Amino acid sequence: MSKSGNMVSGIFDTTDMDELSRVVDAVCSELGIEATDAKRRERVARRMLASWEAGRRTPLVLVQAGLDGALCQKTA
């Protein structure tokens, strides 16, 4: 995944959001997090967004960020 170049001050364009959404869906599916579980999905997505904003956008890094988010919710 590569940054589209259209992000300004934390605003993501539709291409970025589509990519991130697919990764969030895949990680949540793998972890058995239902689409209706907004709280858990948001925690996974927030970690991925933080990774994306920090410039760490490869699929493996985004998946790891999402998994880390899921682990945090188990210990929190």
CSV table of N, CA and C in Angstrom, one decimal:
chain,number,residue,atom,x,y,z
A,1,MET,N,0.8,-1.2,0.0
A,1,MET,CA,0.0,0.0,0.0
A,1,MET,C,0.9,1.2,0.0
A,2,SER,N,0.5,2.2,-0.8
A,2,SER,CA,1.2,3.4,-0.8
A,2,SER,C,0.3,4.6,-0.5
A,3,LYS,N,0.8,5.6,0.1
A,3,LYS,CA,0.0,6.8,0.4
A,3,LYS,C,-0.3,7.5,-0.9
A,4,SER,N,-1.6,7.9,-1.0
A,4,SER,CA,-2.0,8.5,-2.3
A,4,SER,C,-1.4,9.9,-2.5
A,5,GLY,N,-1.0,10.5,-1.4
A,5,GLY,CA,-0.4,11.8,-1.5
A,5,GLY,C,-1.4,12.9,-1.3
A,6,ASN,N,-2.7,12.5,-1.0
A,6,ASN,CA,-3.7,13.5,-0.9
A,6,ASN,C,-4.1,13.7,0.5
A,7,MET,N,-3.4,13.3,1.5
A,7,MET,CA,-3.7,13.5,2.9
A,7,MET,C,-3.2,14.8,3.4
A,8,VAL,N,-4.0,15.6,4.0
A,8,VAL,CA,-3.7,16.9,4.5
A,8,VAL,C,-4.1,17.0,6.0
A,9,SER,N,-3.2,17.2,6.9
A,9,SER,CA,-3.5,17.4,8.3
A,9,SER,C,-4.4,16.3,8.8
A,10,GLY,N,-4.1,15.1,8.6
A,10,GLY,CA,-4.9,14.0,9.2
A,10,GLY,C,-6.2,13.6,8.4
A,11,ILE,N,-6.4,14.3,7.3
A,11,ILE,CA,-7.6,14.0,6.5
A,11,ILE,C,-7.2,12.9,5.4
A,12,PHE,N,-7.9,11.8,5.4
A,12,PHE,CA,-7.6,10.8,4.4
A,12,PHE,C,-8.5,10.9,3.2
A,13,ASP,N,-8.0,10.6,2.1
A,13,ASP,CA,-8.8,10.6,0.9
A,13,ASP,C,-9.6,9.3,0.8
A,14,THR,N,-10.4,9.1,-0.2
A,14,THR,CA,-11.2,7.9,-0.3
A,14,THR,C,-10.4,6.7,-0.6
A,15,THR,N,-9.3,6.8,-1.4
A,15,THR,CA,-8.5,5.7,-1.7
A,15,THR,C,-7.8,5.2,-0.4
A,16,ASP,N,-7.3,6.1,0.4
A,16,ASP,CA,-6.7,5.7,1.7
A,16,ASP,C,-7.7,5.0,2.6
A,17,MET,N,-8.9,5.6,2.7
A,17,MET,CA,-9.9,5.0,3.5
A,17,MET,C,-10.4,3.6,3.1
A,18,ASP,N,-10.4,3.5,1.7
A,18,ASP,CA,-10.8,2.1,1.2
A,18,ASP,C,-9.8,1.1,1.6
A,19,GLU,N,-8.5,1.5,1.4
A,19,GLU,CA,-7.4,0.5,1.8
A,19,GLU,C,-7.4,0.2,3.3
A,20,LEU,N,-7.6,1.2,4.1
A,20,LEU,CA,-7.6,1.0,5.5
A,20,LEU,C,-8.8,0.2,5.9
A,21,SER,N,-9.9,0.4,5.3
A,21,SER,CA,-11.2,-0.3,5.6
A,21,SER,C,-11.0,-1.8,5.3
A,22,ARG,N,-10.4,-2.1,4.2
A,22,ARG,CA,-10.2,-3.5,3.8
A,22,ARG,C,-9.3,-4.2,4.9
A,23,VAL,N,-8.3,-3.5,5.3
A,23,VAL,CA,-7.4,-4.1,6.3
A,23,VAL,C,-8.1,-4.3,7.6
A,24,VAL,N,-8.9,-3.3,8.1
A,24,VAL,CA,-9.6,-3.4,9.3
A,24,VAL,C,-10.6,-4.6,9.2
A,25,ASP,N,-11.3,-4.7,8.1
A,25,ASP,CA,-12.3,-5.8,7.9
A,25,ASP,C,-11.6,-7.1,8.0
A,26,ALA,N,-10.4,-7.2,7.4
A,26,ALA,CA,-9.7,-8.5,7.3
A,26,ALA,C,-9.2,-8.9,8.7
A,27,VAL,N,-8.6,-8.0,9.4
A,27,VAL,CA,-8.1,-8.3,10.8
A,27,VAL,C,-9.3,-8.6,11.7
A,28,CYS,N,-10.4,-7.8,11.7
A,28,CYS,CA,-11.5,-8.1,12.5
A,28,CYS,C,-12.1,-9.5,12.2
A,29,SER,N,-12.2,-9.8,10.9
A,29,SER,CA,-12.7,-11.1,10.5
A,29,SER,C,-11.9,-12.2,11.1
A,30,GLU,N,-10.6,-12.1,10.9
A,30,GLU,CA,-9.6,-13.1,11.4
A,30,GLU,C,-9.8,-13.3,12.9
A,31,LEU,N,-10.0,-12.2,13.6
A,31,LEU,CA,-10.1,-12.3,15.1
A,31,LEU,C,-11.5,-12.6,15.6
A,32,GLY,N,-12.5,-12.7,14.6
A,32,GLY,CA,-13.8,-13.0,15.0
A,32,GLY,C,-14.6,-11.9,15.6
A,33,ILE,N,-14.1,-10.7,15.3
A,33,ILE,CA,-14.8,-9.4,15.7
A,33,ILE,C,-16.0,-9.1,14.8
A,34,GLU,N,-17.2,-9.2,15.3
A,34,GLU,CA,-18.3,-9.0,14.4
A,34,GLU,C,-18.4,-7.5,13.9
A,35,ALA,N,-19.1,-7.4,12.8
A,35,ALA,CA,-19.2,-6.0,12.2
A,35,ALA,C,-20.1,-5.1,13.1
A,36,THR,N,-20.9,-5.7,14.0
A,36,THR,CA,-21.7,-4.9,14.9
A,36,THR,C,-21.0,-4.5,16.2
A,37,ASP,N,-19.8,-5.0,16.4
A,37,ASP,CA,-19.0,-4.7,17.6
A,37,ASP,C,-18.2,-3.5,17.3
A,38,ALA,N,-18.8,-2.3,17.4
A,38,ALA,CA,-18.2,-1.1,17.0
A,38,ALA,C,-17.0,-0.7,17.9
A,39,LYS,N,-17.1,-1.0,19.2
A,39,LYS,CA,-16.1,-0.6,20.2
A,39,LYS,C,-14.8,-1.4,19.9
A,40,ARG,N,-14.8,-2.7,19.6
A,40,ARG,CA,-13.6,-3.4,19.4
A,40,ARG,C,-13.1,-3.1,18.0
A,41,ARG,N,-13.9,-2.9,17.0
A,41,ARG,CA,-13.5,-2.6,15.7
A,41,ARG,C,-12.8,-1.2,15.7
A,42,GLU,N,-13.4,-0.3,16.4
A,42,GLU,CA,-12.7,1.1,16.5
A,42,GLU,C,-11.4,1.0,17.1
A,43,ARG,N,-11.2,0.2,18.1
A,43,ARG,CA,-9.9,0.1,18.7
A,43,ARG,C,-8.8,-0.5,17.7
A,44,VAL,N,-9.2,-1.5,17.0
A,44,VAL,CA,-8.3,-2.0,15.9
A,44,VAL,C,-8.1,-0.9,14.9
A,45,ALA,N,-9.1,-0.2,14.5
A,45,ALA,CA,-8.9,0.8,13.4
A,45,ALA,C,-8.1,2.0,13.9
A,46,ARG,N,-8.2,2.4,15.2
A,46,ARG,CA,-7.4,3.5,15.7
A,46,ARG,C,-5.9,3.2,15.6
A,47,ARG,N,-5.6,1.9,16.0
A,47,ARG,CA,-4.2,1.5,15.9
A,47,ARG,C,-3.6,1.6,14.5
A,48,MET,N,-4.5,1.1,13.6
A,48,MET,CA,-4.1,1.1,12.2
A,48,MET,C,-3.9,2.5,11.6
A,49,LEU,N,-4.8,3.4,12.0
A,49,LEU,CA,-4.8,4.8,11.6
A,49,LEU,C,-3.5,5.5,12.1
A,50,ALA,N,-3.2,5.2,13.4
A,50,ALA,CA,-2.0,5.8,13.9
A,50,ALA,C,-0.7,5.3,13.2
A,51,SER,N,-0.7,4.0,12.8
A,51,SER,CA,0.4,3.5,12.0
A,51,SER,C,0.5,4.2,10.7
A,52,TRP,N,-0.7,4.3,10.0
A,52,TRP,CA,-0.7,5.0,8.7
A,52,TRP,C,-0.2,6.4,8.8
A,53,GLU,N,-0.7,7.2,9.8
A,53,GLU,CA,-0.3,8.5,9.9
A,53,GLU,C,1.2,8.7,10.2
A,54,ALA,N,1.8,7.7,10.9
A,54,ALA,CA,3.2,7.7,11.2
A,54,ALA,C,4.1,7.3,10.0
A,55,GLY,N,3.4,6.9,8.9
A,55,GLY,CA,4.1,6.5,7.7
A,55,GLY,C,4.4,5.1,7.6
A,56,ARG,N,3.9,4.3,8.5
A,56,ARG,CA,4.1,2.8,8.4
A,56,ARG,C,2.8,2.2,7.8
A,57,ARG,N,2.9,2.0,6.5
A,57,ARG,CA,1.7,1.7,5.7
A,57,ARG,C,1.8,0.3,5.0
A,58,THR,N,2.8,-0.5,5.2
A,58,THR,CA,2.8,-1.7,4.5
A,58,THR,C,1.7,-2.6,5.1
A,59,PRO,N,1.2,-3.6,4.3
A,59,PRO,CA,0.1,-4.4,4.8
A,59,PRO,C,0.5,-5.1,6.1
A,60,LEU,N,1.7,-5.7,6.1
A,60,LEU,CA,2.1,-6.4,7.3
A,60,LEU,C,2.1,-5.5,8.6
A,61,VAL,N,2.6,-4.3,8.4
A,61,VAL,CA,2.7,-3.4,9.6
A,61,VAL,C,1.3,-3.0,10.0
A,62,LEU,N,0.4,-2.7,9.0
A,62,LEU,CA,-1.0,-2.3,9.4
A,62,LEU,C,-1.7,-3.5,10.1
A,63,VAL,N,-1.5,-4.7,9.6
A,63,VAL,CA,-2.1,-5.9,10.3
A,63,VAL,C,-1.6,-6.0,11.7
A,64,GLN,N,-0.3,-5.8,11.9
A,64,GLN,CA,0.3,-5.9,13.2
A,64,GLN,C,-0.3,-4.9,14.1
A,65,ALA,N,-0.4,-3.7,13.6
A,65,ALA,CA,-1.0,-2.6,14.4
A,65,ALA,C,-2.4,-2.9,14.8
A,66,GLY,N,-3.2,-3.5,13.9
A,66,GLY,CA,-4.6,-3.9,14.3
A,66,GLY,C,-4.6,-5.0,15.3
A,67,LEU,N,-3.7,-6.0,15.2
A,67,LEU,CA,-3.6,-7.1,16.2
A,67,LEU,C,-3.2,-6.5,17.5
A,68,ASP,N,-2.3,-5.6,17.5
A,68,ASP,CA,-1.9,-4.9,18.8
A,68,ASP,C,-3.1,-4.2,19.4
A,69,GLY,N,-3.9,-3.6,18.6
A,69,GLY,CA,-5.1,-2.9,19.1
A,69,GLY,C,-6.1,-4.0,19.8
A,70,ALA,N,-6.2,-5.1,19.1
A,70,ALA,CA,-7.0,-6.2,19.7
A,70,ALA,C,-6.5,-6.7,21.0
A,71,LEU,N,-5.2,-6.8,21.1
A,71,LEU,CA,-4.6,-7.3,22.3
A,71,LEU,C,-4.8,-6.3,23.4
A,72,CYS,N,-4.7,-5.0,23.1
A,72,CYS,CA,-4.9,-4.0,24.2
A,72,CYS,C,-6.3,-4.1,24.7
A,73,GLN,N,-7.3,-4.4,23.9
A,73,GLN,CA,-8.6,-4.4,24.5
A,73,GLN,C,-8.8,-5.6,25.4
A,74,LYS,N,-8.0,-6.7,25.2
A,74,LYS,CA,-8.2,-7.8,26.1
A,74,LYS,C,-7.6,-7.6,27.5
A,75,THR,N,-6.5,-6.7,27.5
A,75,THR,CA,-5.9,-6.4,28.7
A,75,THR,C,-6.4,-5.2,29.4
A,76,ALA,N,-7.2,-4.4,28.7
A,76,ALA,CA,-7.7,-3.2,29.2
A,76,ALA,C,-9.0,-3.4,30.1
